[in-house]
């Protein structure tokens, strides 16, 4: 939030950066405590804060640090946003993880059949008739 009384803070860049970091860590800590329960003591609180430093980017998606963190493959990204149409606040938590994805499977017989059909057309179906277009009638492709 902006206030005219905070101009002295925005003029001091280092202090402003530290204040934003503390505010963002506080929001994340409240989020964690609401979902996981309260920290048991100062040692657990210090562990949370150290984990935020090492493994998280906490800030808006429009921040240049978000892009840098994605490229640096930070394990966790956290941002808060506001949907002005529905007037609700949203939290986005992204976690880097390996995902096994099945792209496709090539059957050996299917590949061999395609190559055989192509070879058969190239060797035996030369055609100069424009009404029955074949690969040999194409001016830029190799002809046999």
C-alpha positions as protocol buffer text, in pm:
chain_id: "A"
residue {
  index: 1
  type: UNK
  ca { x: 0 y: 0 z: 0 }
}
residue {
  index: 2
  type: UNK
  ca { x: 114 y: 350 z: -76 }
}
residue {
  index: 3
  type: UNK
  ca { x: 107 y: 639 z: 166 }
}
residue {
  index: 4
  type: UNK
  ca { x: 245 y: 989 z: 133 }
}
residue {
  index: 5
  type: UNK
  ca { x: 414 y: 941 z: 468 }
}
residue {
  index: 6
  type: UNK
  ca { x: 630 y: 662 z: 325 }
}
residue {
  index: 7
  type: UNK
  ca { x: 824 y: 874 z: 74 }
}
residue {
  index: 8
  type: UNK
  ca { x: 1129 y: 866 z: 302 }
}
residue {
  index: 9
  type: UNK
  ca { x: 1120 y: 485 z: 277 }
}
residue {
  index: 10
  type: UNK
  ca { x: 1108 y: 473 z: -103 }
}
residue {
  index: 11
  type: UNK
  ca { x: 1401 y: 715 z: -122 }
}
residue {
  index: 12
  type: UNK
  ca { x: 1622 y: 472 z: 72 }
}
residue {
  index: 13
  type: UNK
  ca { x: 1643 y: 177 z: -173 }
}
residue {
  index: 14
  type: UNK
  ca { x: 1816 y: -67 z: 64 }
}
residue {
  index: 15
  type: UNK
  ca { x: 1568 y: -7 z: 345 }
}
residue {
  index: 16
  type: UNK
  ca { x: 1276 y: -28 z: 102 }
}
residue {
  index: 17
  type: UNK
  ca { x: 1403 y: -362 z: -35 }
}
residue {
  index: 18
  type: UNK
  ca { x: 1446 y: -504 z: 316 }
}
residue {
  index: 19
  type: UNK
  ca { x: 1101 y: -383 z: 420 }
}
residue {
  index: 20
  type: UNK
  ca { x: 938 y: -546 z: 113 }
}
residue {
  index: 21
  type: UNK
  ca { x: 1125 y: -870 z: 179 }
}
residue {
  index: 22
  type: UNK
  ca { x: 1014 y: -873 z: 545 }
}
residue {
  index: 23
  type: UNK
  ca { x: 654 y: -800 z: 444 }
}
residue {
  index: 24
  type: UNK
  ca { x: 653 y: -1079 z: 182 }
}
residue {
  index: 25
  type: UNK
  ca { x: 811 y: -1329 z: 423 }
}
residue {
  index: 26
  type: UNK
  ca { x: 548 y: -1237 z: 684 }
}
residue {
  index: 27
  type: UNK
  ca { x: 266 y: -1302 z: 437 }
}
residue {
  index: 28
  type: UNK
  ca { x: 419 y: -1638 z: 340 }
}
residue {
  index: 29
  type: UNK
  ca { x: 470 y: -1729 z: 706 }
}
residue {
  index: 30
  type: UNK
  ca { x: 104 y: -1650 z: 782 }
}
residue {
  index: 31
  type: UNK
  ca { x: 4 y: -1864 z: 484 }
}
residue {
  index: 32
  type: UNK
  ca { x: 219 y: -2155 z: 609 }
}
residue {
  index: 33
  type: UNK
  ca { x: 94 y: -2124 z: 966 }
}
residue {
  index: 34
  type: UNK
  ca { x: -268 y: -2118 z: 850 }
}
residue {
  index: 35
  type: UNK
  ca { x: -220 y: -2436 z: 648 }
}
residue {
  index: 36
  type: UNK
  ca { x: 46 y: -2626 z: 850 }
}
residue {
  index: 37
  type: UNK
  ca { x: 0 y: -2493 z: 1201 }
}
residue {
  index: 38
  type: UNK
  ca { x: 201 y: -2253 z: 1413 }
}
residue {
  index: 39
  type: UNK
  ca { x: 576 y: -2271 z: 1448 }
}
residue {
  index: 40
  type: UNK
  ca { x: 677 y: -2443 z: 1773 }
}
residue {
  index: 41
  type: UNK
  ca { x: 952 y: -2201 z: 1866 }
}
residue {
  index: 42
  type: UNK
  ca { x: 1216 y: -1960 z: 1751 }
}
residue {
  index: 43
  type: UNK
  ca { x: 1432 y: -2237 z: 1605 }
}
residue {
  index: 44
  type: UNK
  ca { x: 1151 y: -2358 z: 1379 }
}
residue {
  index: 45
  type: UNK
  ca { x: 1070 y: -1999 z: 1282 }
}
residue {
  index: 46
  type: UNK
  ca { x: 1437 y: -1940 z: 1193 }
}
residue {
  index: 47
  type: UNK
  ca { x: 1429 y: -2262 z: 989 }
}
residue {
  index: 48
  type: UNK
  ca { x: 1123 y: -2136 z: 796 }
}
residue {
  index: 49
  type: UNK
  ca { x: 1290 y: -1803 z: 722 }
}
residue {
  index: 50
  type: UNK
  ca { x: 1614 y: -1967 z: 612 }
}
residue {
  index: 51
  type: UNK
  ca { x: 1415 y: -2199 z: 384 }
}
residue {
  index: 52
  type: UNK
  ca { x: 1241 y: -1893 z: 233 }
}
residue {
  index: 53
  type: UNK
  ca { x: 1583 y: -1740 z: 162 }
}
residue {
  index: 54
  type: UNK
  ca { x: 1727 y: -2052 z: 1 }
}
residue {
  index: 55
  type: UNK
  ca { x: 1436 y: -2220 z: -175 }
}
residue {
  index: 56
  type: UNK
  ca { x: 1167 y: -1960 z: -245 }
}
residue {
  index: 57
  type: UNK
  ca { x: 1095 y: -1658 z: -453 }
}
residue {
  index: 58
  type: UNK
  ca { x: 823 y: -1461 z: -278 }
}
residue {
  index: 59
  type: UNK
  ca { x: 684 y: -1169 z: -472 }
}
residue {
  index: 60
  type: UNK
  ca { x: 453 y: -1065 z: -754 }
}
residue {
  index: 61
  type: UNK
  ca { x: 467 y: -1237 z: -1092 }
}
residue {
  index: 62
  type: UNK
  ca { x: 541 y: -901 z: -1256 }
}
residue {
  index: 63
  type: UNK
  ca { x: 864 y: -867 z: -1055 }
}
residue {
  index: 64
  type: UNK
  ca { x: 1180 y: -929 z: -1261 }
}
residue {
  index: 65
  type: UNK
  ca { x: 1293 y: -1161 z: -983 }
}
residue {
  index: 66
  type: UNK
  ca { x: 1009 y: -1401 z: -1077 }
}
residue {
  index: 67
  type: UNK
  ca { x: 1158 y: -1454 z: -1423 }
}
residue {
  index: 68
  type: UNK
  ca { x: 1509 y: -1483 z: -1283 }
}
residue {
  index: 69
  type: UNK
  ca { x: 1389 y: -1743 z: -1031 }
}
residue {
  index: 70
  type: UNK
  ca { x: 1219 y: -1947 z: -1302 }
}
residue {
  index: 71
  type: UNK
  ca { x: 1537 y: -1943 z: -1512 }
}
residue {
  index: 72
  type: UNK
  ca { x: 1748 y: -2027 z: -1205 }
}
residue {
  index: 73
  type: UNK
  ca { x: 1506 y: -2314 z: -1128 }
}
residue {
  index: 74
  type: UNK
  ca { x: 1423 y: -2207 z: -773 }
}
residue {
  index: 75
  type: UNK
  ca { x: 1230 y: -2493 z: -611 }
}
residue {
  index: 76
  type: UNK
  ca { x: 933 y: -2279 z: -499 }
}
residue {
  index: 77
  type: UNK
  ca { x: 761 y: -1965 z: -628 }
}
residue {
  index: 78
  type: UNK
  ca { x: 494 y: -1785 z: -426 }
}
residue {
  index: 79
  type: UNK
  ca { x: 286 y: -1484 z: -522 }
}
residue {
  index: 80
  type: UNK
  ca { x: -28 y: -1312 z: -406 }
}
residue {
  index: 81
  type: UNK
  ca { x: -264 y: -1141 z: -643 }
}
residue {
  index: 82
  type: UNK
  ca { x: -598 y: -966 z: -649 }
}
residue {
  index: 83
  type: UNK
  ca { x: -873 y: -1029 z: -900 }
}
residue {
  index: 84
  type: UNK
  ca { x: -1044 y: -690 z: -940 }
}
residue {
  index: 85
  type: UNK
  ca { x: -1350 y: -835 z: -1117 }
}
residue {
  index: 86
  type: UNK
  ca { x: -1437 y: -1082 z: -842 }
}
residue {
  index: 87
  type: UNK
  ca { x: -1270 y: -874 z: -569 }
}
residue {
  index: 88
  type: UNK
  ca { x: -1086 y: -1171 z: -421 }
}
residue {
  index: 89
  type: UNK
  ca { x: -725 y: -1231 z: -331 }
}
residue {
  index: 90
  type: UNK
  ca { x: -547 y: -1530 z: -478 }
}
residue {
  index: 91
  type: UNK
  ca { x: -228 y: -1714 z: -386 }
}
residue {
  index: 92
  type: UNK
  ca { x: -15 y: -1894 z: -641 }
}
residue {
  index: 93
  type: UNK
  ca { x: 228 y: -2156 z: -519 }
}
residue {
  index: 94
  type: UNK
  ca { x: 447 y: -2324 z: -781 }
}
residue {
  index: 95
  type: UNK
  ca { x: 683 y: -2610 z: -701 }
}
residue {
  index: 96
  type: UNK
  ca { x: 956 y: -2735 z: -933 }
}
residue {
  index: 97
  type: UNK
  ca { x: 938 y: -3108 z: -985 }
}
residue {
  index: 98
  type: UNK
  ca { x: 1033 y: -3368 z: -1242 }
}
residue {
  index: 99
  type: UNK
  ca { x: 745 y: -3498 z: -1445 }
}
residue {
  index: 100
  type: UNK
  ca { x: 748 y: -3810 z: -1661 }
}
residue {
  index: 101
  type: UNK
  ca { x: 566 y: -3735 z: -1985 }
}
residue {
  index: 102
  type: UNK
  ca { x: 477 y: -3995 z: -2246 }
}
residue {
  index: 103
  type: UNK
  ca { x: 522 y: -3824 z: -2583 }
}
residue {
  index: 104
  type: UNK
  ca { x: 464 y: -4110 z: -2822 }
}
residue {
  index: 105
  type: UNK
  ca { x: 565 y: -4453 z: -2937 }
}
residue {
  index: 106
  type: UNK
  ca { x: 685 y: -4547 z: -3283 }
}
residue {
  index: 107
  type: UNK
  ca { x: 614 y: -4901 z: -3388 }
}
residue {
  index: 108
  type: UNK
  ca { x: 903 y: -5049 z: -3589 }
}
residue {
  index: 109
  type: UNK
  ca { x: 667 y: -5210 z: -3840 }
}
residue {
  index: 110
  type: UNK
  ca { x: 481 y: -4883 z: -3900 }
}
residue {
  index: 111
  type: UNK
  ca { x: 805 y: -4693 z: -3969 }
}
residue {
  index: 112
  type: UNK
  ca { x: 927 y: -4968 z: -4201 }
}
residue {
  index: 113
  type: UNK
  ca { x: 593 y: -4964 z: -4387 }
}
residue {
  index: 114
  type: UNK
  ca { x: 611 y: -4587 z: -4440 }
}
residue {
  index: 115
  type: UNK
  ca { x: 968 y: -4608 z: -4569 }
}
residue {
  index: 116
  type: UNK
  ca { x: 879 y: -4900 z: -4796 }
}
residue {
  index: 117
  type: UNK
  ca { x: 579 y: -4716 z: -4939 }
}
residue {
  index: 118
  type: UNK
  ca { x: 790 y: -4405 z: -4999 }
}
residue {
  index: 119
  type: UNK
  ca { x: 1065 y: -4605 z: -5167 }
}
residue {
  index: 120
  type: UNK
  ca { x: 807 y: -4785 z: -5384 }
}
residue {
  index: 121
  type: UNK
  ca { x: 656 y: -4454 z: -5500 }
}
residue {
  index: 122
  type: UNK
  ca { x: 997 y: -4298 z: -5567 }
}
residue {
  index: 123
  type: UNK
  ca { x: 1123 y: -4599 z: -5765 }
}
residue {
  index: 124
  type: UNK
  ca { x: 818 y: -4716 z: -5958 }
}
residue {
  index: 125
  type: UNK
  ca { x: 560 y: -4437 z: -5979 }
}
residue {
  index: 126
  type: UNK
  ca { x: 726 y: -4166 z: -6182 }
}
residue {
  index: 127
  type: UNK
  ca { x: 457 y: -3949 z: -6327 }
}
residue {
  index: 128
  type: UNK
  ca { x: 452 y: -3644 z: -6550 }
}
residue {
  index: 129
  type: UNK
  ca { x: 74 y: -3616 z: -6549 }
}
residue {
  index: 130
  type: UNK
  ca { x: -24 y: -3298 z: -6359 }
}
residue {
  index: 131
  type: UNK
  ca { x: -374 y: -3434 z: -6283 }
}
residue {
  index: 132
  type: UNK
  ca { x: -227 y: -3720 z: -6077 }
}
residue {
  index: 133
  type: UNK
  ca { x: 27 y: -3534 z: -5866 }
}
residue {
  index: 134
  type: UNK
  ca { x: 306 y: -3739 z: -5715 }
}
residue {
  index: 135
  type: UNK
  ca { x: 635 y: -3660 z: -5546 }
}
residue {
  index: 136
  type: UNK
  ca { x: 818 y: -3691 z: -5880 }
}
residue {
  index: 137
  type: UNK
  ca { x: 613 y: -3406 z: -6029 }
}
residue {
  index: 138
  type: UNK
  ca { x: 732 y: -3165 z: -5760 }
}
residue {
  index: 139
  type: UNK
  ca { x: 993 y: -2936 z: -5917 }
}
residue {
  index: 140
  type: UNK
  ca { x: 1210 y: -2887 z: -5606 }
}
residue {
  index: 141
  type: UNK
  ca { x: 1228 y: -3248 z: -5485 }
}
residue {
  index: 142
  type: UNK
  ca { x: 1473 y: -3506 z: -5614 }
}
residue {
  index: 143
  type: UNK
  ca { x: 1355 y: -3724 z: -5900 }
}
residue {
  index: 144
  type: UNK
  ca { x: 1486 y: -4066 z: -5991 }
}
